[in-house]
Amino acid sequence: MTARTLLRQRERGIQNLNQLTALNVRKVTRFRKEGIEALETAISNLKIANKKESVSKETPAEETASR
């Protein structure tokens, strides 16, 4: 959930975290050895998954119309 929230905020250009999101980031990364890196990896994976999902949702009519 935290990775998804951070991805959404980055896509919208929001740089500052609200208090709840900042607290969740601290909780997620606090006791993990490579916590920040793991969170960034999760964000990257979500970004890739979202791109694949949006491509697979296109119908053939939309694909030919966009060409």
XYZ file of C-alpha atoms in Angstrom:
67
model
C 0.000 0.000 0.000
C 2.808 2.405 0.835
C 4.597 1.735 -2.448
C 1.368 2.254 -4.384
C 0.725 5.543 -2.570
C 4.244 6.788 -3.253
C 3.970 5.823 -6.927
C 0.663 7.668 -7.270
C 2.102 10.769 -5.594
C 5.179 10.735 -7.834
C 3.024 10.406 -10.946
C 1.013 13.430 -9.820
C 4.164 15.435 -9.078
C 3.609 15.606 -5.316
C 6.988 15.857 -3.591
C 5.953 16.281 0.053
C 4.600 13.354 2.044
C 1.679 13.853 4.374
C 2.065 12.689 7.972
C 0.338 9.348 7.480
C 2.386 8.408 4.419
C 5.625 9.453 6.143
C 4.695 7.292 9.140
C 3.950 4.336 6.863
C 7.299 4.760 5.070
C 9.072 4.707 8.439
C 7.164 1.565 9.470
C 7.970 -0.218 6.211
C 11.674 0.642 6.184
C 12.524 0.775 9.872
C 13.733 -2.760 10.593
C 14.638 -3.902 7.101
C 18.329 -3.991 6.348
C 17.879 -2.554 2.854
C 14.518 -0.938 3.578
C 14.685 2.095 1.294
C 16.059 0.046 -1.592
C 13.348 -2.599 -1.119
C 10.664 0.086 -1.132
C 12.096 1.668 -4.301
C 12.169 -1.787 -5.930
C 8.516 -2.330 -5.008
C 7.639 1.053 -6.524
C 9.503 0.154 -9.729
C 7.737 -3.213 -9.920
C 4.345 -1.544 -9.520
C 5.218 0.967 -12.224
C 6.109 -1.853 -14.634
C 2.979 -3.827 -13.694
C 0.779 -0.769 -14.252
C 2.278 -0.230 -17.701
C 1.709 -3.874 -18.676
C -1.852 -3.752 -17.351
C -2.712 -0.607 -19.285
C -1.325 -2.097 -22.513
C -3.277 -5.342 -22.080
C -6.527 -3.410 -21.535
C -6.390 -1.886 -25.018
C -8.862 -3.431 -27.419
C -7.927 -4.216 -31.032
C -10.097 -1.300 -32.237
C -8.132 1.104 -30.034
C -4.842 -0.303 -31.295
C -5.728 0.209 -34.965
C -7.161 3.663 -34.286
C -3.957 4.793 -32.587
C -1.779 3.813 -35.584
